[in-house]
Amino acid sequence: MAEKTSVAGAAQLVDAPAARPGRLLELTVADLALIDRLDLALGAGFNVITGETGAGKSLLIEALGLALGARADSSFVRHGAEAARVTARMERAGGDLICGREVHVNGRSSARLDGEAVSAARLAEVAGPLVEIHGQHDQQQLLDERRQRDLLDGFGGLEPQRAAVRLAVEAWRTNEAALQELALEPREFVRRLELAEHEAAEIDAARLRAGEAAEIRARLGAAQHGEAIALGAAAIEEALVGERADGAGSAVRDGVGVALRAAHEVARFDGRFEGLAERLAGLDAEAEDIAAEARNLAELLDHDPAATTALEERLSLIFALERRYGDDEAAVLAHGQRMAAEAIRLRDLEGERERRLGDVAALLDEVGRTATILSAARTEAADRLAHEVGQALDALGFAGTQFRVAVVRRPVEGAGASVEVAGDPVHFDPTGIDDVIFRFAPNQGEPARPLARIASGGELSRVALAIKEVLAAVDATPTLVFDEIDTGIGGRSADPVGRSLWTLARRHQVLCVTHLPQIAAHADVHFRISKRQRDGRTVTQAERLEPAARLTELALMLGGESVEHGPDGGAAARAGAEQLLARAAAWRATLGPALRQPAGVG
């Protein structure tokens, strides 16, 4: 039954869309923990990584996380090295995407995208959506009912309905916040109104102008040096247009006059001097203008002590207003406008409160309407999700189990926002009015209970895989990485898990770290991670296995040291490995050529 269901599930991939670009092509790691240098060229479809415990399989997942912008830790740096370096090359339309990360022993880290320095946050923003890493922590997240609700909504494509609820709740909350602000005590209302009116009136009465203080400071500065300025202005006028003691006129005006007459005389014989004559005539007029302006500026000086005192008082007023209301005149004027508007609002406070109270019912009706639509859509999607996950679990060796998705409206208990739906009060928030609970009965005849209360580690791994397989059709992530997906899974359950991962790899590139040969036998590409001694140091190396080496690796996973050191060379383990590969090939053969093509090929 399990095999039949798997084939049926895989048959749904006939009309699968073309694989999206973005898969992981290559991972290069240097000086990270046990890894001195390692290059991993990944293939399309289902990639597995195997190797002895402690060889560094999960280190590769850590390295990939760094390349995707994960938090850096200086403890990652290999002893004796200055920095750990990771580079991930990903497929992208128009050229590959190169993501790089360096982590230094001093704790500093750097990130690069296509050779350009970026922040780790920017690296995560660009590269993060291309790879999704699933580990034990992610499986534990599956026990969170909030995560379960998000998964159901993602499966059902319910983001538009959720957005409608979110907007309705935000509108209601905005109105409630305004009502809270409007609910003032009478004395507080009077205090705030008087303050707003006083400040607006004080600023209005001052009749400020932007830049006025600077002008006054300049005039006061000039007034302090009035005598020197007057003498200087008189000297300018005297030099330019004043009469000399002998009554012959100023030296400047006389000199220009002599030059002007000479230029006119010469111009009679050479027309080129006409221009010089015009310029000299201009000099005469310019000297007159400069002398007149110097005289006028000197006359404008505030010689009156009363006028100077008035300027000082005006400047003091401006400074006092700026200390209370803003850094300059423009800021003070803006504050006055705000206070005038606040006074108008406060005078209409009761009217606004009545209007907003009148809006409450309509806003709650909109919350109830949109939440009811979302709840109904969730209920319909829950039935489909439960059915499809049940089929996937059947294929994973859970025949006779039950998987249910309960959509339960939140009853009103204690304080909190509530709305009436179908005659019953229910709590609501921006996610709607529902709690979503995944229920699971691993044994036939037992009632389904919340996933958090019933699933063992191995059961949880398979449930998580089943859900991920079902969600694959709506998941846009090109590459899925599974670290320790086989935790708690025995050999009997491992073959269905391998089939499920292989099926998932028809839509996505899948990278899986595993210690189970039954899973590894289904791989499109198989890597072995091993440790060896070099120059007195332990180093990790990776090898992409060809068929013969792959058979040996599977045999080692089955028979351990007997394969290399046993009297028969591990013949039984090798036979078992051959059987695993043959069984995986026979299962794939039942699916037809179109379904055997991994994601990213063809």
Coordinates of C-alpha atoms in Angstrom, one line a residue:
M1 CA 0.0 0.0 0.0
A2 CA 2.8 2.4 0.9
E3 CA 4.5 1.9 -2.5
K4 CA 1.3 2.3 -4.4
T5 CA 0.5 5.6 -2.6
S6 CA 4.0 6.9 -3.3
V7 CA 3.7 6.2 -7.0
A8 CA 0.3 7.9 -7.0
G9 CA 1.8 10.9 -5.2
A10 CA 4.7 11.1 -7.7
A11 CA 2.3 10.8 -10.6
Q12 CA 1.0 14.2 -9.7
L13 CA 4.3 15.6 -10.9
V14 CA 3.7 14.9 -14.6
D15 CA 2.4 18.5 -15.0
A16 CA 5.0 20.0 -12.7
P17 CA 6.2 23.5 -13.8
A18 CA 9.7 23.9 -15.1
A19 CA 12.2 24.0 -12.3
R20 CA 13.0 27.6 -11.1
P21 CA 16.5 28.9 -11.3
G22 CA 18.3 29.3 -8.0
R23 CA 19.6 25.9 -7.1
L24 CA 22.9 25.5 -5.2
L25 CA 25.7 24.7 -7.7
E26 CA 28.9 24.7 -5.6
L27 CA 29.9 25.2 -2.0
T28 CA 33.6 26.0 -1.1
V29 CA 34.8 26.0 2.5
A30 CA 38.2 27.0 3.9
D31 CA 39.5 26.9 7.4
L32 CA 36.2 26.1 9.1
A33 CA 36.7 23.9 12.2
L34 CA 38.1 20.6 10.8
I35 CA 37.8 21.7 7.2
D36 CA 41.0 23.2 5.8
R37 CA 39.8 23.2 2.2
L38 CA 36.7 21.6 0.7
D39 CA 34.8 22.0 -2.6
L40 CA 31.4 20.5 -3.1
A41 CA 29.8 20.6 -6.6
L42 CA 26.2 19.6 -6.1
G43 CA 23.9 18.0 -8.6
A44 CA 20.3 18.5 -9.5
G45 CA 17.7 16.5 -7.7
F46 CA 18.4 14.5 -4.5
N47 CA 21.9 15.0 -3.0
V48 CA 22.9 13.0 0.1
I49 CA 25.9 13.5 2.4
T50 CA 27.1 10.5 4.4
G51 CA 30.2 9.7 6.5
E52 CA 31.3 8.6 9.9
T53 CA 30.2 10.4 13.0
G54 CA 32.3 13.6 13.7
A55 CA 33.7 13.7 10.2
G56 CA 32.0 17.1 9.6
K57 CA 28.8 16.4 7.7
S58 CA 26.8 19.0 9.7
L59 CA 29.7 21.4 9.4
L60 CA 28.8 21.8 5.7
I61 CA 25.3 22.8 6.7
E62 CA 26.7 25.4 9.1
A63 CA 29.0 26.6 6.3
L64 CA 26.0 27.0 4.0
G65 CA 24.1 28.9 6.6
L66 CA 27.0 31.4 6.9
A67 CA 27.0 31.9 3.1
L68 CA 23.3 32.7 3.5
G69 CA 23.8 35.4 6.1
A70 CA 23.5 33.4 9.3
R71 CA 25.0 34.7 12.5
A72 CA 28.8 34.3 12.6
D73 CA 30.9 32.9 15.5
S74 CA 34.6 33.2 15.7
S75 CA 34.7 29.6 17.2
F76 CA 34.1 28.4 13.6
V77 CA 37.6 29.5 12.6
R78 CA 40.0 26.6 12.2
H79 CA 42.8 26.5 14.9
G80 CA 45.9 28.4 13.5
A81 CA 44.0 30.2 10.7
E82 CA 43.2 33.9 10.6
A83 CA 39.7 33.5 9.1
A84 CA 37.1 31.0 7.9
R85 CA 35.9 31.5 4.4
V86 CA 32.7 30.2 2.7
T87 CA 31.6 30.7 -0.9
A88 CA 28.3 29.5 -2.3
R89 CA 27.6 29.6 -6.1
M90 CA 23.9 29.6 -7.0
E91 CA 22.2 29.3 -10.3
R92 CA 20.5 32.5 -11.4
A93 CA 18.9 33.8 -14.7
G94 CA 21.5 36.0 -16.4
G95 CA 24.5 34.6 -14.5
D96 CA 25.4 32.8 -11.3
L97 CA 25.0 34.4 -7.9
I98 CA 28.2 34.3 -5.8
C99 CA 27.7 34.6 -2.0
G100 CA 30.8 34.9 0.2
R101 CA 31.4 35.2 3.9
E102 CA 34.5 35.5 6.1
V103 CA 34.6 35.0 9.8
H104 CA 37.8 36.3 11.6
V105 CA 39.3 35.1 14.8
N106 CA 38.7 38.5 16.4
G107 CA 35.0 38.1 15.9
R108 CA 34.7 40.4 12.9
S109 CA 32.8 39.0 9.8
S110 CA 32.3 40.3 6.3
A111 CA 29.9 39.4 3.5
R112 CA 30.0 39.8 -0.3
L113 CA 27.5 39.4 -3.1
D114 CA 29.1 38.9 -6.6
G115 CA 32.3 40.4 -5.2
E116 CA 30.7 43.5 -3.7
A117 CA 30.8 44.1 0.0
V118 CA 27.4 44.0 1.7
S119 CA 26.0 43.5 5.2
A120 CA 25.0 40.0 6.4
A121 CA 21.4 41.2 6.5
R122 CA 21.6 42.1 2.8
L123 CA 23.2 38.7 2.1
A124 CA 20.3 37.0 3.9
E125 CA 17.8 39.1 2.0
V126 CA 19.1 38.1 -1.4
A127 CA 20.3 34.6 -0.9
G128 CA 18.1 33.4 2.0
P129 CA 15.0 32.8 -0.2
L130 CA 16.9 30.5 -2.5
V131 CA 17.8 27.9 0.2
E132 CA 15.7 26.6 3.2
I133 CA 17.5 24.6 5.9
H134 CA 15.6 22.2 8.0
G135 CA 17.1 20.8 11.2
Q136 CA 15.9 19.6 14.6
H137 CA 15.0 23.2 15.6
D138 CA 12.8 23.5 12.6
Q139 CA 11.0 20.3 13.4
Q140 CA 10.4 21.6 17.0
Q141 CA 8.9 24.7 15.4
L142 CA 6.3 22.4 13.8
L143 CA 4.9 21.9 17.4
D144 CA 4.1 25.6 17.7
E145 CA 0.4 26.1 16.8
R146 CA 1.2 29.6 15.4
R147 CA 3.5 27.9 13.0
Q148 CA 0.8 25.3 12.2
R149 CA -1.6 28.1 11.3
D150 CA 1.0 29.7 9.0
L151 CA 1.6 26.4 7.2
L152 CA -2.1 25.9 6.7
D153 CA -2.6 29.4 5.3
G154 CA 0.5 28.9 3.0
F155 CA -0.9 25.6 1.7
G156 CA -4.3 27.2 1.1
G157 CA -3.0 30.3 -0.5
L158 CA -4.9 32.4 2.0
E159 CA -2.6 35.4 2.1
P160 CA -5.2 37.7 0.5
Q161 CA -7.8 36.7 3.1
R162 CA -5.3 37.2 5.9
A163 CA -4.4 40.6 4.5
A164 CA -8.0 41.6 4.5
V165 CA -8.4 40.6 8.2
R166 CA -5.1 42.3 9.1
L167 CA -6.3 45.6 7.5
A168 CA -9.7 45.4 9.2
V169 CA -8.1 44.8 12.6
E170 CA -5.6 47.6 12.1
A171 CA -8.4 50.0 11.3
W172 CA -10.3 48.9 14.4
R173 CA -7.1 49.3 16.6
T174 CA -6.4 52.7 15.2
N175 CA -9.9 53.8 16.1
E176 CA -9.6 52.3 19.6
A177 CA -6.3 54.1 20.1
A178 CA -7.9 57.4 19.1
L179 CA -10.8 56.8 21.5
Q180 CA -8.3 56.2 24.3
E181 CA -6.6 59.5 23.4
L182 CA -10.0 61.3 23.4
A183 CA -11.0 59.9 26.8
L184 CA -9.6 62.8 28.8
E185 CA -10.4 63.8 32.3
P186 CA -12.2 67.2 32.4
R187 CA -9.2 68.8 34.2
E188 CA -6.7 67.3 31.8
F189 CA -8.9 68.5 28.9
V190 CA -8.9 72.0 30.2
R191 CA -5.2 72.0 30.9
R192 CA -4.3 70.8 27.4
L193 CA -6.7 73.2 25.7
E194 CA -5.4 76.2 27.7
L195 CA -1.8 75.2 27.0
A196 CA -2.4 74.8 23.2
E197 CA -4.2 78.1 23.0
H198 CA -1.6 80.0 25.1
E199 CA 1.3 78.7 23.0
A200 CA -0.4 79.4 19.7
A201 CA -1.4 82.9 20.8
E202 CA 2.1 83.7 22.2
I203 CA 3.8 82.7 18.9
D204 CA 1.2 84.5 16.8
A205 CA 1.5 87.7 18.8
A206 CA 5.3 87.7 18.3
R207 CA 4.9 88.1 14.5
L208 CA 8.2 86.3 13.8
R209 CA 9.9 86.2 10.5
A210 CA 12.3 83.5 9.4
G211 CA 15.9 84.8 9.6
E212 CA 14.9 87.8 11.7
A213 CA 17.3 87.1 14.6
A214 CA 20.3 87.0 12.2
E215 CA 19.3 90.4 10.8
I216 CA 18.9 91.9 14.3
R217 CA 22.3 90.5 15.4
A218 CA 23.9 92.1 12.3
R219 CA 22.3 95.5 13.0
L220 CA 23.3 95.4 16.7
G221 CA 26.9 94.5 15.7
A222 CA 27.0 97.5 13.4
A223 CA 25.6 99.8 16.0
Q224 CA 28.4 98.9 18.4
H225 CA 30.9 100.2 15.9
G226 CA 28.9 103.1 14.6
E227 CA 31.6 105.7 14.9
A228 CA 34.2 103.7 13.1
I229 CA 31.7 102.8 10.3
A230 CA 30.7 106.5 9.9
L231 CA 34.3 107.6 9.6
G232 CA 35.2 104.9 7.1
A233 CA 32.1 105.7 5.0
A234 CA 33.1 109.4 5.0
A235 CA 36.6 108.5 3.9
I236 CA 35.3 106.5 1.0
E237 CA 33.0 109.3 -0.2
E238 CA 35.8 111.9 0.2
A239 CA 38.3 109.8 -1.7
L240 CA 35.9 109.2 -4.6
V241 CA 34.0 112.4 -5.1
G242 CA 35.0 114.9 -2.4
E243 CA 36.5 118.3 -3.0
R244 CA 40.2 118.8 -2.3
A245 CA 41.2 121.7 -0.1
D246 CA 42.3 123.8 -3.1
G247 CA 38.9 123.4 -4.6
A248 CA 40.2 121.4 -7.6
G249 CA 38.1 118.3 -6.9
S250 CA 39.0 114.7 -5.9
A251 CA 42.0 112.9 -7.2
V252 CA 39.9 109.9 -8.4
R253 CA 37.3 112.0 -10.2
D254 CA 40.0 114.3 -11.7
G255 CA 42.1 111.4 -12.9
V256 CA 39.1 109.6 -14.5
G257 CA 38.1 112.9 -16.2
V258 CA 41.6 113.5 -17.6
A259 CA 41.7 109.9 -18.9
L260 CA 38.1 110.2 -20.4
R261 CA 39.0 113.4 -22.3
A262 CA 42.2 111.8 -23.7
A263 CA 40.3 108.6 -24.8
H264 CA 37.7 110.8 -26.7
E265 CA 40.5 112.7 -28.4
V266 CA 42.4 109.6 -29.4
A267 CA 39.2 107.9 -30.6
R268 CA 38.8 110.6 -33.2
F269 CA 41.9 109.1 -34.9
D270 CA 41.5 105.4 -33.9
G271 CA 38.0 104.0 -33.4
R272 CA 39.3 101.2 -31.2
F273 CA 39.6 103.7 -28.3
E274 CA 35.8 104.3 -28.3
G275 CA 35.4 101.2 -26.1
L276 CA 37.9 102.5 -23.6
A277 CA 36.1 105.9 -23.5
E278 CA 32.8 104.2 -22.7
R279 CA 34.4 102.2 -19.9
L280 CA 36.0 105.3 -18.4
A281 CA 32.7 107.0 -18.5
G282 CA 31.3 104.0 -16.5
L283 CA 34.1 104.4 -13.9
D284 CA 33.0 107.9 -13.3
A285 CA 29.4 106.9 -12.7
E286 CA 30.5 103.9 -10.6
A287 CA 32.6 106.1 -8.3
E288 CA 29.5 108.3 -7.8
D289 CA 27.3 105.3 -7.0
I290 CA 29.8 103.8 -4.5
A291 CA 30.2 107.1 -2.7
A292 CA 26.4 107.5 -2.5
E293 CA 25.9 104.0 -1.1
A294 CA 28.6 104.4 1.5
R295 CA 26.9 107.6 2.6
N296 CA 23.4 105.9 2.8
L297 CA 24.7 102.9 4.8
A298 CA 26.3 105.2 7.3
E299 CA 23.1 107.2 7.6
L300 CA 21.1 104.0 8.3
L301 CA 23.1 103.1 11.4
D302 CA 21.0 103.1 14.7
H303 CA 22.6 105.9 16.6
D304 CA 19.5 106.2 18.8
P305 CA 20.0 104.4 22.1
A306 CA 16.3 103.7 22.4
A307 CA 16.3 102.0 19.0
T308 CA 19.2 99.8 20.0
T309 CA 17.4 98.9 23.2
A310 CA 14.3 97.9 21.2
L311 CA 16.4 95.7 19.0
E312 CA 18.0 94.0 22.0
E313 CA 14.5 93.4 23.6
R314 CA 13.2 91.9 20.3
L315 CA 16.2 89.6 20.0
S316 CA 15.7 88.5 23.7
L317 CA 12.0 87.7 22.9
I318 CA 13.0 85.6 19.9
F319 CA 15.6 83.7 21.9
A320 CA 13.1 83.0 24.7
L321 CA 10.6 81.6 22.1
E322 CA 13.3 79.4 20.6
R323 CA 14.3 78.0 24.0
R324 CA 10.7 76.9 24.5
Y325 CA 9.5 75.9 21.1
G326 CA 12.2 75.3 18.5
D327 CA 15.8 75.8 17.3
D328 CA 15.0 78.7 15.0
E329 CA 12.2 81.0 13.9
A330 CA 10.9 78.5 11.3
A331 CA 10.6 75.8 14.0
V332 CA 8.8 78.1 16.4
L333 CA 6.3 79.1 13.7
A334 CA 5.7 75.4 12.9
H335 CA 5.1 74.7 16.6
G336 CA 2.6 77.5 16.7
Q337 CA 0.7 76.1 13.8
R338 CA 0.6 72.7 15.4
M339 CA -0.7 74.2 18.7
A340 CA -3.4 76.1 16.8
A341 CA -4.5 72.9 15.1
E342 CA -4.4 71.0 18.4
A343 CA -6.6 73.7 20.0
I344 CA -9.1 73.4 17.2
R345 CA -9.1 69.6 17.6
L346 CA -9.6 69.8 21.4
R347 CA -12.5 72.2 21.0
D348 CA -14.1 69.5 18.7
L349 CA -13.1 66.7 21.0
E350 CA -16.6 65.6 22.0
G351 CA -17.7 65.7 18.4
E352 CA -14.8 63.5 17.2
R353 CA -15.4 61.1 20.1
E354 CA -19.0 60.7 19.0
R355 CA -18.0 60.1 15.4
R356 CA -15.4 57.5 16.4
L357 CA -17.8 55.7 18.7
G358 CA -20.3 55.6 15.8
D359 CA -17.6 53.9 13.7
V360 CA -16.9 51.0 16.2
A361 CA -19.8 48.8 15.2
A362 CA -19.0 49.1 11.5
L363 CA -15.3 48.4 12.1
L364 CA -16.1 45.3 14.2
D365 CA -18.6 44.2 11.5
E366 CA -15.7 44.4 9.0
V367 CA -13.4 42.4 11.3
G368 CA -16.1 39.8 11.7
R369 CA -16.9 39.6 8.0
T370 CA -13.3 39.2 6.8
A371 CA -12.4 36.8 9.7
T372 CA -15.4 34.6 8.9
I373 CA -14.3 34.4 5.2
L374 CA -10.8 33.5 6.3
S375 CA -12.1 30.9 8.8
A376 CA -14.2 29.2 6.2
A377 CA -11.3 29.1 3.7
R378 CA -9.1 27.6 6.4
T379 CA -11.7 24.9 7.2
E380 CA -11.8 23.9 3.5
A381 CA -8.0 24.0 3.2
A382 CA -7.6 22.0 6.4
D383 CA -9.6 19.1 5.0
R384 CA -7.4 19.1 1.9
L385 CA -4.1 19.4 3.9
A386 CA -5.1 16.6 6.2
H387 CA -6.0 14.3 3.3
E388 CA -2.8 15.0 1.4
V389 CA -0.5 14.7 4.5
G390 CA -2.3 11.5 5.4
Q391 CA -1.5 10.1 2.0
A392 CA 2.2 11.2 2.3
L393 CA 2.3 9.6 5.8
D394 CA 0.9 6.4 4.4
A395 CA 3.7 6.4 1.9
L396 CA 6.2 7.0 4.7
G397 CA 5.1 3.8 6.5
F398 CA 2.3 5.2 8.7
A399 CA -0.5 3.0 7.3
G400 CA -3.6 3.3 9.4
T401 CA -2.6 6.5 11.1
Q402 CA -4.7 9.6 11.3
F403 CA -3.6 13.2 10.6
R404 CA -6.2 15.9 11.3
V405 CA -6.1 19.7 11.0
A406 CA -8.4 21.3 13.4
V407 CA -9.6 24.9 12.9
V408 CA -11.0 26.0 16.2
R409 CA -12.5 29.4 16.9
R410 CA -11.1 31.1 19.9
P411 CA -13.7 31.4 22.7
V412 CA -13.9 34.6 24.8
E413 CA -12.0 34.0 28.1
G414 CA -11.0 37.0 30.1
A415 CA -9.9 40.3 28.6
G416 CA -9.2 40.8 24.9
A417 CA -10.7 41.9 21.7
S418 CA -13.8 40.0 20.6
V419 CA -16.4 40.0 17.9
E420 CA -19.6 38.1 17.4
V421 CA -19.6 35.5 14.7
A422 CA -22.6 33.4 14.0
G423 CA -24.1 34.5 17.3
D424 CA -21.1 33.5 19.4
P425 CA -18.4 35.9 20.8
V426 CA -14.9 35.0 19.7
H427 CA -11.5 36.5 20.3
F428 CA -9.7 38.0 17.3
D429 CA -6.3 39.4 16.3
P430 CA -4.6 40.2 13.0
T431 CA -4.4 36.5 12.2
G432 CA -8.2 36.0 12.5
I433 CA -10.5 34.2 14.9
D434 CA -9.0 30.7 14.6
D435 CA -6.5 28.5 16.4
V436 CA -5.1 25.8 14.1
I437 CA -4.0 22.5 15.7
F438 CA -2.3 19.6 13.9
R439 CA -3.6 16.4 15.4
F440 CA -1.9 13.0 15.0
A441 CA -2.7 9.4 15.9
P442 CA 0.3 7.2 15.1
N443 CA -1.5 4.0 16.1
Q444 CA -4.7 2.8 14.7
G445 CA -7.7 2.9 17.0
E446 CA -6.3 5.8 19.1
P447 CA -7.8 9.3 19.1
A448 CA -5.9 12.0 17.3
R449 CA -4.2 14.3 19.7
P450 CA -2.2 17.6 19.3
L451 CA 1.1 16.9 17.6
A452 CA 3.1 18.4 20.5
R453 CA 1.6 15.7 22.9
I454 CA 1.9 12.6 20.8
A455 CA 4.8 12.6 18.4
S456 CA 8.1 10.9 19.1
G457 CA 11.3 12.2 17.5
G458 CA 11.1 9.7 14.6
E459 CA 7.4 10.3 14.1
L460 CA 7.9 14.1 14.2
S461 CA 10.6 13.8 11.5
R462 CA 8.3 11.9 9.2
V463 CA 5.3 14.2 9.8
A464 CA 7.5 17.2 9.1
L465 CA 8.7 15.5 5.9
A466 CA 5.2 14.7 4.8
I467 CA 4.0 18.2 5.3
K468 CA 7.0 19.6 3.4
E469 CA 6.3 17.2 0.6
V470 CA 2.7 18.3 0.4
L471 CA 3.7 22.0 0.5
A472 CA 6.3 21.5 -2.2
A473 CA 3.8 22.5 -4.9
V474 CA 3.3 26.0 -3.3
D475 CA 6.9 26.4 -2.1
A476 CA 9.0 28.7 -4.3
T477 CA 12.3 27.8 -2.5
P478 CA 14.7 26.2 -5.1
T479 CA 16.9 24.3 -2.7
L480 CA 15.8 22.4 0.5
V481 CA 18.4 21.2 3.0
F482 CA 17.6 18.5 5.6
D483 CA 20.0 18.0 8.5
E484 CA 19.2 15.0 10.7
I485 CA 15.8 14.3 9.1
D486 CA 16.3 10.7 10.0
T487 CA 16.6 11.3 13.8
G488 CA 14.7 8.6 15.6
I489 CA 13.9 6.7 12.3
G490 CA 14.8 3.0 12.1
G491 CA 15.7 1.0 9.0
R492 CA 12.1 -0.2 8.4
S493 CA 10.9 3.4 8.1
A494 CA 13.9 4.7 6.3
D495 CA 13.1 3.4 2.8
P496 CA 9.8 5.3 2.6
V497 CA 11.6 8.5 3.8
G498 CA 14.2 8.1 1.0
R499 CA 11.4 7.7 -1.5
S500 CA 9.7 10.9 -0.1
L501 CA 12.9 12.9 -0.3
W502 CA 13.5 11.7 -3.9
T503 CA 10.0 12.6 -4.8
L504 CA 10.4 16.1 -3.3
A505 CA 13.6 16.5 -5.4
R506 CA 11.5 16.3 -8.6
R507 CA 10.3 19.9 -7.7
H508 CA 13.3 21.1 -5.7
Q509 CA 17.0 20.5 -5.3
V510 CA 17.3 18.5 -2.1
L511 CA 20.4 18.2 0.1
C512 CA 20.2 15.7 3.0
V513 CA 22.7 14.7 5.7
T514 CA 21.9 11.1 6.7
H515 CA 23.3 8.1 8.5
L516 CA 20.8 5.6 7.0
P517 CA 21.8 3.6 3.9
Q518 CA 18.1 3.1 3.0
I519 CA 17.8 6.9 2.5
A520 CA 21.2 7.3 0.8
A521 CA 20.3 4.6 -1.8
H522 CA 17.7 6.8 -3.3
A523 CA 20.1 9.7 -4.0
D524 CA 20.8 11.2 -7.5
V525 CA 24.2 12.3 -6.2
H526 CA 26.1 10.8 -3.2
F527 CA 28.9 12.5 -1.3
R528 CA 31.1 10.9 1.4
I529 CA 32.6 13.1 4.1
S530 CA 35.6 11.6 5.9
K531 CA 38.5 12.5 8.3
R532 CA 42.2 11.9 7.7
Q533 CA 45.5 12.9 9.2
R534 CA 47.7 15.3 7.4
D535 CA 50.9 16.9 8.9
G536 CA 49.7 15.9 12.3
R537 CA 46.4 17.6 11.9
T538 CA 42.9 16.1 11.4
V539 CA 41.2 17.4 8.2
T540 CA 37.8 16.8 6.6
Q541 CA 37.5 15.9 3.0
A542 CA 34.6 15.3 0.6
E543 CA 34.3 12.9 -2.3
R544 CA 31.6 12.6 -4.9
L545 CA 31.0 8.9 -5.2
E546 CA 31.0 6.9 -8.4
P547 CA 28.9 3.7 -8.6
A548 CA 31.6 1.4 -7.2
A549 CA 32.6 3.7 -4.4
R550 CA 29.0 4.4 -3.6
L551 CA 28.3 0.6 -3.2
T552 CA 31.2 0.4 -0.8
E553 CA 29.9 3.4 1.2
L554 CA 26.4 1.9 1.5
A555 CA 28.0 -1.4 2.6
L556 CA 30.0 0.4 5.2
M557 CA 26.9 2.0 6.5
L558 CA 25.3 -1.4 6.7
G559 CA 28.1 -3.5 8.0
G560 CA 30.6 -1.2 9.5
E561 CA 34.3 -2.3 9.9
S562 CA 33.5 -5.9 8.7
V563 CA 33.4 -4.5 5.1
E564 CA 37.1 -3.5 5.3
H565 CA 38.5 -5.9 7.9
G566 CA 36.2 -8.9 7.9
P567 CA 37.3 -12.3 6.6
D568 CA 34.8 -12.2 3.7
G569 CA 35.3 -8.6 2.9
G570 CA 31.9 -7.7 4.1
A571 CA 30.2 -9.8 1.4
A572 CA 26.8 -9.8 3.2
A573 CA 26.9 -6.0 3.6
R574 CA 27.9 -5.5 0.0
A575 CA 25.0 -7.8 -1.0
G576 CA 22.7 -5.7 1.2
A577 CA 23.9 -2.5 -0.4
E578 CA 23.3 -3.9 -3.9
Q579 CA 19.8 -4.9 -2.9
L580 CA 19.1 -1.4 -1.6
L581 CA 20.3 0.2 -4.9
A582 CA 18.4 -2.4 -6.9
R583 CA 15.2 -1.8 -4.9
A584 CA 15.4 1.9 -5.3
A585 CA 16.0 1.6 -9.0
A586 CA 13.1 -0.8 -9.4
W587 CA 10.8 1.6 -7.6
R588 CA 11.8 4.5 -9.8
A589 CA 11.3 2.3 -12.9
T590 CA 7.6 2.0 -12.0
L591 CA 7.2 5.8 -12.3
G592 CA 8.1 6.3 -16.0
P593 CA 10.8 8.3 -17.6
A594 CA 9.1 11.7 -17.2
L595 CA 9.0 11.4 -13.4
R596 CA 12.5 10.2 -13.0
Q597 CA 14.0 13.5 -14.1
P598 CA 15.3 15.5 -11.1
A599 CA 14.5 19.2 -10.6
G600 CA 16.8 21.5 -12.6
V601 CA 17.4 19.0 -15.5
G602 CA 15.7 18.9 -18.8

